CSV table of C-alpha atoms (C1' of nucleotides) in Angstrom, one decimal:
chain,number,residue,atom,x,y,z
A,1,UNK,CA,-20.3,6.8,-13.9
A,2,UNK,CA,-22.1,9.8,-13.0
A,3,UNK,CA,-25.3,8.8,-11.7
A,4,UNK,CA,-28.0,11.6,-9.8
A,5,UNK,CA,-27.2,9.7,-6.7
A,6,UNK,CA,-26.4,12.5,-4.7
A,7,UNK,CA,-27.7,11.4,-1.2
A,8,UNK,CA,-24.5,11.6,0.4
A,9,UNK,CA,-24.2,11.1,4.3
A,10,UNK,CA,-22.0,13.2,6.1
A,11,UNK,CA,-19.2,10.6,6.3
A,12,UNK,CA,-19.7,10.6,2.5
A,13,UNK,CA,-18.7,14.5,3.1
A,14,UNK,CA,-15.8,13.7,5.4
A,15,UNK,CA,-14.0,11.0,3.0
A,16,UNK,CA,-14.4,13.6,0.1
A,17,UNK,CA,-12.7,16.3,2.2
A,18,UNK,CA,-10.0,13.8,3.1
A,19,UNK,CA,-9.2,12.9,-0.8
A,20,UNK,CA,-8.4,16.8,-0.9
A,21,UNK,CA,-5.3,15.9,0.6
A,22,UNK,CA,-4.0,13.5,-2.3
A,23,UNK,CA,-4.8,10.2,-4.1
A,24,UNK,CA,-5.8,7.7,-1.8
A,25,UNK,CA,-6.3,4.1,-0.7
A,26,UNK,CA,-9.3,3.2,1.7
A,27,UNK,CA,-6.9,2.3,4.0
A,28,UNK,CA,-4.7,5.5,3.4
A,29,UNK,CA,-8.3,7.3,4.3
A,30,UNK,CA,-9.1,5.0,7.1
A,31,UNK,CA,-5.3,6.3,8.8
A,32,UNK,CA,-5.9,10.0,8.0
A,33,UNK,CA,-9.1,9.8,9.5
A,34,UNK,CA,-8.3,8.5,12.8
A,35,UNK,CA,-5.1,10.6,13.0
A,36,UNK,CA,-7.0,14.1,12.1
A,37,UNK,CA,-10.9,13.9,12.7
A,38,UNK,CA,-11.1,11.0,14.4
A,39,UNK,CA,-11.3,12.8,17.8
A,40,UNK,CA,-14.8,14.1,16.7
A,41,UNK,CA,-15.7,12.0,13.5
A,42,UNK,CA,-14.8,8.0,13.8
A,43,UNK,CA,-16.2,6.3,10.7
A,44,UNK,CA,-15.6,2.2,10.8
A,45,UNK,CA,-13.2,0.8,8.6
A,46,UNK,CA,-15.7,-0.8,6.2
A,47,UNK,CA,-17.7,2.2,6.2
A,48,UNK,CA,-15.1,3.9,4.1
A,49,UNK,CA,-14.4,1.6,1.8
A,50,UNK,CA,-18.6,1.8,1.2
A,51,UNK,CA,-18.2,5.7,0.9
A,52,UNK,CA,-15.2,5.7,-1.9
A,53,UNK,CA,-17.3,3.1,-3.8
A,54,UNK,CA,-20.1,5.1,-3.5
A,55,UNK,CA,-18.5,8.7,-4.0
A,56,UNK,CA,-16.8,6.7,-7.7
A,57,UNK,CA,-20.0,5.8,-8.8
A,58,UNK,CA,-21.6,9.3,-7.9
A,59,UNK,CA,-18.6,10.5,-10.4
A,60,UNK,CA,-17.5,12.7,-6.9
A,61,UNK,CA,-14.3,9.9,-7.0
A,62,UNK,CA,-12.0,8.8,-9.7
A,63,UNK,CA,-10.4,5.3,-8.9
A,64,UNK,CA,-7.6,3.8,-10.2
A,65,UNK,CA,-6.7,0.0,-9.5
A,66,UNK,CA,-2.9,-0.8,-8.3
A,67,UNK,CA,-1.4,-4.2,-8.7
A,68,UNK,CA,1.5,-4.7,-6.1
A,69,UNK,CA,3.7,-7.5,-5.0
A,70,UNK,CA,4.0,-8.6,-1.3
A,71,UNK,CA,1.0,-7.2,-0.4
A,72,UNK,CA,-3.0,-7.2,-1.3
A,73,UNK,CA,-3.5,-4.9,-4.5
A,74,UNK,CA,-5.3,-1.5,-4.0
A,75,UNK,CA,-7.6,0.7,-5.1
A,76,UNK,CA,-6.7,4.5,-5.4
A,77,UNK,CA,-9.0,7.0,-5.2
A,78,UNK,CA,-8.7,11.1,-6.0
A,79,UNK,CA,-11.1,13.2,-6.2
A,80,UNK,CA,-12.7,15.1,-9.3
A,81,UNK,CA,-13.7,18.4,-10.1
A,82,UNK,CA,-17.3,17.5,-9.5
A,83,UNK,CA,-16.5,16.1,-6.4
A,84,UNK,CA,-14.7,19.3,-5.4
A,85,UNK,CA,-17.6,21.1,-6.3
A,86,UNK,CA,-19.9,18.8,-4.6
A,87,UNK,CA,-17.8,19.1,-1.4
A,88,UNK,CA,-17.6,23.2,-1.4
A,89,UNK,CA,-21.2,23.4,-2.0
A,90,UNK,CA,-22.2,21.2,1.1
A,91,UNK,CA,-19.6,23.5,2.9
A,92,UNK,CA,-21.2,26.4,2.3
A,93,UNK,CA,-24.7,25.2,3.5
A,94,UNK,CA,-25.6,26.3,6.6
A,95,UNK,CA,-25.3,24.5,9.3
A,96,UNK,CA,-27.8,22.0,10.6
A,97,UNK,CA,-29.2,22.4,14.3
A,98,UNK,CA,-27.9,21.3,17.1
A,99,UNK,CA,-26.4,17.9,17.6
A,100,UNK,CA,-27.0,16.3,20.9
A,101,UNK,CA,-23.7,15.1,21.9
A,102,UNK,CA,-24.8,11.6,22.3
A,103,UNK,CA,-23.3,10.2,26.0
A,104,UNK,CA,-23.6,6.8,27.4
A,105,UNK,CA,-22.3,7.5,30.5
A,106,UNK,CA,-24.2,10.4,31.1
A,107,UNK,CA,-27.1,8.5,30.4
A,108,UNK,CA,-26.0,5.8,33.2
A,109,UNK,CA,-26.0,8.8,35.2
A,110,UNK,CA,-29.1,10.0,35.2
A,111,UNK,CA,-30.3,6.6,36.7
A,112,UNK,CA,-28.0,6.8,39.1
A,113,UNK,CA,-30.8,6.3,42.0
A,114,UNK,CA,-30.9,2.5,41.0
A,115,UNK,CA,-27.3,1.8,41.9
A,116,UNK,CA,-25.2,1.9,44.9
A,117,UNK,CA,-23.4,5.4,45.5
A,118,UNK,CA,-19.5,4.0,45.7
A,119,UNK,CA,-20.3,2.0,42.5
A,120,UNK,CA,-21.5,5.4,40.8
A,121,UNK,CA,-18.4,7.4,42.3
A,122,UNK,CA,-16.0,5.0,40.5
A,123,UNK,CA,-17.5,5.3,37.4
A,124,UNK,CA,-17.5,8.9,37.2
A,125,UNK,CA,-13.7,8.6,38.9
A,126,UNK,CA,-13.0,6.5,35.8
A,127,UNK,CA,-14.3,8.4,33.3
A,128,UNK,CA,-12.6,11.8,34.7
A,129,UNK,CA,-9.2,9.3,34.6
A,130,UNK,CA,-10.2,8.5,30.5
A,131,UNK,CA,-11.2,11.9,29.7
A,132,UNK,CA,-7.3,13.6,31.3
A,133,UNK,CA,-6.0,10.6,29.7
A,134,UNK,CA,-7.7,12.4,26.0
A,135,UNK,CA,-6.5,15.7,26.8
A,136,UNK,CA,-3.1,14.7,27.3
A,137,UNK,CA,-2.9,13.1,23.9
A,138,UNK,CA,-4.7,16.3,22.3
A,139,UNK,CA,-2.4,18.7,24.1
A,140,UNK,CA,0.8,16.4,22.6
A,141,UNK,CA,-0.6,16.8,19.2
A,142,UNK,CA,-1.2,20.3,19.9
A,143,UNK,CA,2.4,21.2,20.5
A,144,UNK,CA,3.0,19.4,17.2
A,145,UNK,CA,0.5,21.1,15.2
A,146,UNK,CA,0.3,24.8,16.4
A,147,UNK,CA,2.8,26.5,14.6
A,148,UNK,CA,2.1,25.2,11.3
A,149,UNK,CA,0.4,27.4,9.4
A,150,UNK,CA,-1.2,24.8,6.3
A,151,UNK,CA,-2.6,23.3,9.4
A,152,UNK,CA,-4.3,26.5,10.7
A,153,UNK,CA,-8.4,24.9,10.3
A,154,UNK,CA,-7.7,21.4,11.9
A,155,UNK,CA,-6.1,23.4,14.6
A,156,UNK,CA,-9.7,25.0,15.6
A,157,UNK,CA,-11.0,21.9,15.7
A,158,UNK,CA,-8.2,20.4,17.9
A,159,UNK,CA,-9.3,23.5,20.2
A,160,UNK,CA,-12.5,22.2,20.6
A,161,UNK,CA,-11.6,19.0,21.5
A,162,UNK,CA,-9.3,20.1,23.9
A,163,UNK,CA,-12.2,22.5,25.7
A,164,UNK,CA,-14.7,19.4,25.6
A,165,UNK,CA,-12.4,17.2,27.3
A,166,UNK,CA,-11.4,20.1,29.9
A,167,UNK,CA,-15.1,20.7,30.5
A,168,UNK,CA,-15.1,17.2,30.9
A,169,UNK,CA,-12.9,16.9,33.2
A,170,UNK,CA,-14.3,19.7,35.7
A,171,UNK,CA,-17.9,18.6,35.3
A,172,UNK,CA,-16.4,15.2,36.8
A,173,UNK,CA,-14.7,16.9,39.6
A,174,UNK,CA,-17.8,19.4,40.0
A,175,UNK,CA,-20.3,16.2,40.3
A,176,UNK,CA,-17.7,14.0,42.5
A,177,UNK,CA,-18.2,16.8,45.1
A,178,UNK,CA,-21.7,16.8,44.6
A,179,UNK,CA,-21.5,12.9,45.0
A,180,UNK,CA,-19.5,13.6,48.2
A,181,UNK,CA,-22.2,16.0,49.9
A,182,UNK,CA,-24.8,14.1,49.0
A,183,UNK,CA,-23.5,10.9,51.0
A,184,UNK,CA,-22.2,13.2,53.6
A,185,UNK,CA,-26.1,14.6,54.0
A,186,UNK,CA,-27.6,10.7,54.4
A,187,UNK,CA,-24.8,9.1,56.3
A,188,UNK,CA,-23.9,11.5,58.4
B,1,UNK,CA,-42.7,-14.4,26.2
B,2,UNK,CA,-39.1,-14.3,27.9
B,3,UNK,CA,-37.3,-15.3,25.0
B,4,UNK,CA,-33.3,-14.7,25.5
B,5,UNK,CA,-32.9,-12.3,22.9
B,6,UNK,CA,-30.9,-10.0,25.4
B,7,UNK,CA,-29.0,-7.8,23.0
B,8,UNK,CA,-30.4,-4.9,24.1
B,9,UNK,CA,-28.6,-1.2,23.0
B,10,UNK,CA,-28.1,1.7,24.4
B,11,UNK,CA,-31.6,3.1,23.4
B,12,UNK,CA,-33.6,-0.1,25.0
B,13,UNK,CA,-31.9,0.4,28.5
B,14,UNK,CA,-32.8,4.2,28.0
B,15,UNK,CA,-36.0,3.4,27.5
B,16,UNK,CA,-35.8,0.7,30.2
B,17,UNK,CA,-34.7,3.2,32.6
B,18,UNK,CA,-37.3,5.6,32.0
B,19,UNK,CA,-40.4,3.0,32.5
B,20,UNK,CA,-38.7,3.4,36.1
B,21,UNK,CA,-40.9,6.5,36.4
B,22,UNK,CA,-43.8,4.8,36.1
B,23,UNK,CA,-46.8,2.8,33.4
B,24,UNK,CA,-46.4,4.8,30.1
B,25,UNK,CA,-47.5,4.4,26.6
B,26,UNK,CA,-44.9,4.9,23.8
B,27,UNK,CA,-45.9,8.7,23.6
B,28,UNK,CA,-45.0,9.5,27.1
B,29,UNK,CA,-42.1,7.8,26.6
B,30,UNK,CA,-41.0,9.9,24.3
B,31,UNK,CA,-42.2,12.8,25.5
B,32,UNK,CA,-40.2,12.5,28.7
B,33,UNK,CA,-37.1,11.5,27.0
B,34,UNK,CA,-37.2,15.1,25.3
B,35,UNK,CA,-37.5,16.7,28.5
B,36,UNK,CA,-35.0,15.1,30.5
B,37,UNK,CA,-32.2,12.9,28.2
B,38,UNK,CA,-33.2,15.0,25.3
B,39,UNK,CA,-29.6,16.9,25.4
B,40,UNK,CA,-27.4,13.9,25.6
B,41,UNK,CA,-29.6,10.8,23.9
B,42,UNK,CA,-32.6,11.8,21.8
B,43,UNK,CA,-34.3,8.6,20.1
B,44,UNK,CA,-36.6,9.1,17.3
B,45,UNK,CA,-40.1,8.4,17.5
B,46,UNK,CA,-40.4,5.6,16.1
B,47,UNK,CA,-37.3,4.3,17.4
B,48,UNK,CA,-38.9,4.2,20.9
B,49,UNK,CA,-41.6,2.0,20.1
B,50,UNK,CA,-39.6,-0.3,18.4
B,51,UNK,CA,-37.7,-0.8,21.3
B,52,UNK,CA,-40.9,-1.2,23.5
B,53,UNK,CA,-41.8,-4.1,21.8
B,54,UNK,CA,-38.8,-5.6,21.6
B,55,UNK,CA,-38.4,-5.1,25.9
B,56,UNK,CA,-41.7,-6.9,25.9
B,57,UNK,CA,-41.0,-9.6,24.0
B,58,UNK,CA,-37.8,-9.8,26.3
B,59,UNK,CA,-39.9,-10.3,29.1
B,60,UNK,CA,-38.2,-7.0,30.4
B,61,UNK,CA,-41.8,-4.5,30.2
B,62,UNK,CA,-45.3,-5.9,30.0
B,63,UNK,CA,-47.4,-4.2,27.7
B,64,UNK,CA,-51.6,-3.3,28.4
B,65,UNK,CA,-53.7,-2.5,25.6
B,66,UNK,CA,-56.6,0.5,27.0
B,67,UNK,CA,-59.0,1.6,24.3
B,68,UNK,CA,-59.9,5.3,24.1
B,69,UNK,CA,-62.9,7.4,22.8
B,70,UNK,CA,-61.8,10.3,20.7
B,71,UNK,CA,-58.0,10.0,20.3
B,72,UNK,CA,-56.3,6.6,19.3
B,73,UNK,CA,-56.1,3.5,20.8
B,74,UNK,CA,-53.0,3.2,23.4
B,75,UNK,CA,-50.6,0.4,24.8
B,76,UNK,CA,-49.1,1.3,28.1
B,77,UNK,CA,-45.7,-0.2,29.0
B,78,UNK,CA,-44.9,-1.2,32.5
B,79,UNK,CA,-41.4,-2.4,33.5
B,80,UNK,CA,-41.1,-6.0,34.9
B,81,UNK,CA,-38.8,-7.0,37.9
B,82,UNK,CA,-36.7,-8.7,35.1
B,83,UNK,CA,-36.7,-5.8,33.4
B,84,UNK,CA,-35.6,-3.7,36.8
B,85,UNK,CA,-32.6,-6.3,37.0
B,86,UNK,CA,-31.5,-6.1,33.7
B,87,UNK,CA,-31.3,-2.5,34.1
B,88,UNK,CA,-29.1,-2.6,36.9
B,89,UNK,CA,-27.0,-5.3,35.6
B,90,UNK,CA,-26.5,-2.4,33.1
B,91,UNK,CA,-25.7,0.2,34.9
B,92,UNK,CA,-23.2,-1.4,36.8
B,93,UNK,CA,-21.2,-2.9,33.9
B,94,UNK,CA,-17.8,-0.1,33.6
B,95,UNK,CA,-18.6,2.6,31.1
B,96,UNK,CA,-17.3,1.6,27.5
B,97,UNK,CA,-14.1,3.4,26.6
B,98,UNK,CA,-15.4,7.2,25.1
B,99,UNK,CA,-17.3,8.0,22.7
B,100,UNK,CA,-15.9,10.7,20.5
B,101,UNK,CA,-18.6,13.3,20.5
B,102,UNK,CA,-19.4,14.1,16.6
B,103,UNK,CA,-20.0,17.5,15.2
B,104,UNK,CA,-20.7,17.9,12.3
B,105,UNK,CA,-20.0,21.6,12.6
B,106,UNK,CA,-16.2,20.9,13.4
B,107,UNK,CA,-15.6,18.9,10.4
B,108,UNK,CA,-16.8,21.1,8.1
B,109,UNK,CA,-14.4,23.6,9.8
B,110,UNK,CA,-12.2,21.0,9.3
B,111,UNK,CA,-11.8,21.8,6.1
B,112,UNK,CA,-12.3,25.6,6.2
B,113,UNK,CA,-9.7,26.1,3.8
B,114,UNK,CA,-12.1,25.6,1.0
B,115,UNK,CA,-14.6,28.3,1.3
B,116,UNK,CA,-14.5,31.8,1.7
B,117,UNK,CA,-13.3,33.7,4.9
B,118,UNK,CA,-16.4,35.3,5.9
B,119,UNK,CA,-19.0,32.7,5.4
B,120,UNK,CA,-16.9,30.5,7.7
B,121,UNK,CA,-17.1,33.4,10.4
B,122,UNK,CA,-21.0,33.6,10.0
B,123,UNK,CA,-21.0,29.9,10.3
B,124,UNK,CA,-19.0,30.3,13.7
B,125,UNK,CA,-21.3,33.0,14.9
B,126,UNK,CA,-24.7,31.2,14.2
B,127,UNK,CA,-23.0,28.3,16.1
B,128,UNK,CA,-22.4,30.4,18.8
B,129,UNK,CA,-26.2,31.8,18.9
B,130,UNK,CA,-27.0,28.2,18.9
B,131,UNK,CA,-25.4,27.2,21.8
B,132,UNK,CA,-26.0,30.4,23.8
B,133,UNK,CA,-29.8,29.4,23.1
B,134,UNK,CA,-28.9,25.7,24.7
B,135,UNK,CA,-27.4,27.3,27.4
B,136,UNK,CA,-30.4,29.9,28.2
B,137,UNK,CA,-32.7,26.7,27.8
B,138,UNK,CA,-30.4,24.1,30.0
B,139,UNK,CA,-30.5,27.8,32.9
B,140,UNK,CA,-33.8,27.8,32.5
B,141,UNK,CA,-34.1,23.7,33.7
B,142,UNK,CA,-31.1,23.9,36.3
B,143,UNK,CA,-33.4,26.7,38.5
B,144,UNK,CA,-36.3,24.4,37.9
B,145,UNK,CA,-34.6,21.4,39.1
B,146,UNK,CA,-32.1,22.6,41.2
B,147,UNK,CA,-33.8,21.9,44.6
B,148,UNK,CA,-35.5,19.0,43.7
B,149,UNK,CA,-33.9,16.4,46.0
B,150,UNK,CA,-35.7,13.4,43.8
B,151,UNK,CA,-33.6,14.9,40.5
B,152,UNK,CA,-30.3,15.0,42.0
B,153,UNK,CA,-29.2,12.6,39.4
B,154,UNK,CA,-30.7,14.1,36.3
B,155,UNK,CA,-29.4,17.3,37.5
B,156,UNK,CA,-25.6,15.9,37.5
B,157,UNK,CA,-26.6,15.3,34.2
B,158,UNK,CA,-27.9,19.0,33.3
B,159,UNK,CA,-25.0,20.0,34.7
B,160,UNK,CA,-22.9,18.1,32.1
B,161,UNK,CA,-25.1,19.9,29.4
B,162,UNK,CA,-24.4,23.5,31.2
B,163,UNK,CA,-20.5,22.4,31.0
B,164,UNK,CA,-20.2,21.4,27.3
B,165,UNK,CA,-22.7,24.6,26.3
B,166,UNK,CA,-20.6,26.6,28.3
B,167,UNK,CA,-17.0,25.6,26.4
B,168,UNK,CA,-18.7,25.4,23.2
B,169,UNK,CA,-19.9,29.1,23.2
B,170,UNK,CA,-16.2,30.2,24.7
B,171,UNK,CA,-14.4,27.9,22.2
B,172,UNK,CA,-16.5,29.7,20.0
B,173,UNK,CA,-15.0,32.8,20.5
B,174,UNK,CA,-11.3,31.6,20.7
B,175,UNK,CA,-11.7,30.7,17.0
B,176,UNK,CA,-13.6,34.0,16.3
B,177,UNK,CA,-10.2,35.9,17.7
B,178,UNK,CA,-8.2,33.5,15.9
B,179,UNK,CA,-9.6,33.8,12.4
B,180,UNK,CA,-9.5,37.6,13.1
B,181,UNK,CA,-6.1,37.3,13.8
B,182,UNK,CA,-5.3,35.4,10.6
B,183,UNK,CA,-7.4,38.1,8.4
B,184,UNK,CA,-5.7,41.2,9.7
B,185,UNK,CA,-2.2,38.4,8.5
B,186,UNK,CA,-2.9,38.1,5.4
B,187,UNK,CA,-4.7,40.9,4.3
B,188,UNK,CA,-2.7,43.5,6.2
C,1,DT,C1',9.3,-18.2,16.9
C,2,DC,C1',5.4,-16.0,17.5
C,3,DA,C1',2.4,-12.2,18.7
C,4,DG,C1',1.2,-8.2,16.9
C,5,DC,C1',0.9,-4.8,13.4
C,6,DC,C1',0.8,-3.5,8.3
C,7,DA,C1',-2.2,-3.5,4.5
C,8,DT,C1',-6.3,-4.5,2.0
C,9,DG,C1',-10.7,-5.2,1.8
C,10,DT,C1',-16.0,-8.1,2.2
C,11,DA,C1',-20.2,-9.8,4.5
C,12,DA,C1',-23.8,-9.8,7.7
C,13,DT,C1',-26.4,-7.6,10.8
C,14,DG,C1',-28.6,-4.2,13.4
C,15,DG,C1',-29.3,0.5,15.0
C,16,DG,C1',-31.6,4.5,14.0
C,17,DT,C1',-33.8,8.0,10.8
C,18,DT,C1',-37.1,10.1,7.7
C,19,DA,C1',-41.4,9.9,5.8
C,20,DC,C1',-46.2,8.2,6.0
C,21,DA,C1',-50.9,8.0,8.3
C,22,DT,C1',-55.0,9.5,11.1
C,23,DG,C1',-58.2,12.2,13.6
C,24,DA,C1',-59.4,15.3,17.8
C,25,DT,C1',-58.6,19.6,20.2
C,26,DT,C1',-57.1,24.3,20.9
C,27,DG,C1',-55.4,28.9,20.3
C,28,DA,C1',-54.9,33.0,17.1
D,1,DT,C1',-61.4,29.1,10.3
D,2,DC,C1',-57.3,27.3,9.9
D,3,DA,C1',-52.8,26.1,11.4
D,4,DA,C1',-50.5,24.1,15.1
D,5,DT,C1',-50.3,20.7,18.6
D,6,DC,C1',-51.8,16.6,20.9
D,7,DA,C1',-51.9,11.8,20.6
D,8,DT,C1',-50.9,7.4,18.5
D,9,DG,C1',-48.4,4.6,16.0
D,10,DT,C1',-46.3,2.0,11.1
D,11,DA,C1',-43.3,1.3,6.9
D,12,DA,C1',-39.3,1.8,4.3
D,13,DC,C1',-34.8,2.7,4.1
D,14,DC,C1',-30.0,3.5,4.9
D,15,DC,C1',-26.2,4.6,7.9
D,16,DA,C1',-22.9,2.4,10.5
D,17,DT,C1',-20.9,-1.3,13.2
D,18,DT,C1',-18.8,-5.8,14.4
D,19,DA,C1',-17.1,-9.8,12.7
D,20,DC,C1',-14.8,-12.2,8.9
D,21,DA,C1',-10.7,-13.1,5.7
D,22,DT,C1',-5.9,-13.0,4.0
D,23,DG,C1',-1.0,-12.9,4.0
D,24,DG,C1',3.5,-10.5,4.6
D,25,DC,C1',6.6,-8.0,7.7
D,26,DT,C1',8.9,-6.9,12.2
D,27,DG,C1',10.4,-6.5,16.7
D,28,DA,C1',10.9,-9.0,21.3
DNA sequence: TCAGCCATGTAATGGGTTACATGATTGA
DNA sequence: TCAATCATGTAACCCATTACATGGCTGA
């Protein structure tokens, strides 16, 4: 199939870019993902297995059905010339504006008037406590990754999640002193 | 109506918490949820008076129809005391485990290995610009806001802006350097 | 022996976006 | 005078998530 049904979402984008690794299973994807862009792109399970179906039937995919024994059978996907092609040409465009790095608990923040300070001051203690937590795990895979040289690109963007979750991590301290004036001004 | 159809998202407490500010039609609401969540949640239009209606039917907001002469016809949106104890119950729930922050910058760098050298610098740079704009625009807010005791809170939350602009644009120019680095390598 | 993970997906639902519409006012 | 912005929403669509299903293997 090669249908003009080109409307591909940027996870479409992201599975294509992981089948330039080697034939794969929607499972196979769903592991890579989590284990290389998952710190900054974190498609669902079933999500993938939509985007291979769609990328075969946009003729971006080849798949190829595999019977085995012990196990549920699979479905192997690999990517085609056209989906190469499809994949450097969405690389090259320029990139899109801004993305506003979407934050729950920031948002809980701002209406932080409604609640009681020491409830507030946990929160952003626990989030400071999850956010060290992610850098140690980046900083482990960085000593992994670092000196090999095929994995020069996904390095950079292990280098941004490691400055995010630094910058995380002193904005917490920054506003738990802030937090700590602030009662010392109305209690005092 | 109070019906319990209490599944609210993220969005609906959003715009839940800013009816706190006072009687608004779907407009304002949006217009104040540019100008201070805009850099961390930004709803679509049309987004925000779905979930309107839905906190009305939820008994959370009350809505008033008031007819105007020369511009359309407006519903304002007022927030209930259920609605002001749903919030809270909100807000003092523990954060959900984090969010990994997408970009769809990074993953395209991600897979940098596929395009040209250069046009992945100028992509870098016009990131860059992009986020030293952000930064200039989030300055701008910060020495508006900054002595306004009745924004402390959305102020933490600038602040949290400030801190990811600020490690973007230096991450930035880490993988500027870097990519230098590899150039001079490999075409010595 | 039993919980938990490996391995493979499907179904149902909802969150959120882009595109569509309309008319008055205002600044260049 | 004409484009942009204000001001108010609606309709259609799809991206993405959570929950559902199945069965073998493996370590405590």
């Amino acid at each position: 199939m090669s249908g003009p049904n080109e409307n591909l979402s940027t996870t479409s984008f992201a599975v294509l870019g992981l089948l330039t690794f080697g034939e794969m299973s929607g499972y196979d994807v769903l592991k890579l993902a989590e284990a290389s862009i998952g710190h900054f792109w974190a498609p669902a399970k079933s999500h993938v297995y939509a985007e291979l179906k769609r990328l075969e039937s946009a003729g971006l995919a080849s798949a190829r059905k595999v019977d085995q024994e012990g196990r549920p059978n699979k479905t192997l996907y690999k990517i085609t010339s056209r989906g190469e092609e499809a994949l450097r040409t969405w690389l090259l465009e320029p990139v899109a504006p801004i993305e506003p790095p979407k934050s729950v608990f920031t948002l809980k923040l701002f209406f932080g008037r409604l609640i009681p300070h020491h409830v507030l001051v946990e929160q952003v203690e626990d989030m400071k406590k999850r956010c060290e937590a992610m850098l140690q795990e980046l900083l482990a895979t960085e000593t992994k990754i670092k000196n090999d040289d095929s994995l020069f690109y996904p390095y950079l963007t292990l280098k941004a999640g490691l400055a995010h979750a630094r910058a995380a991590v002193s904005w917490a301290d920054e506003v738990l002193g802030l937090l700590r004036t602030k009662q010392k001004q109305e209690v005092p």
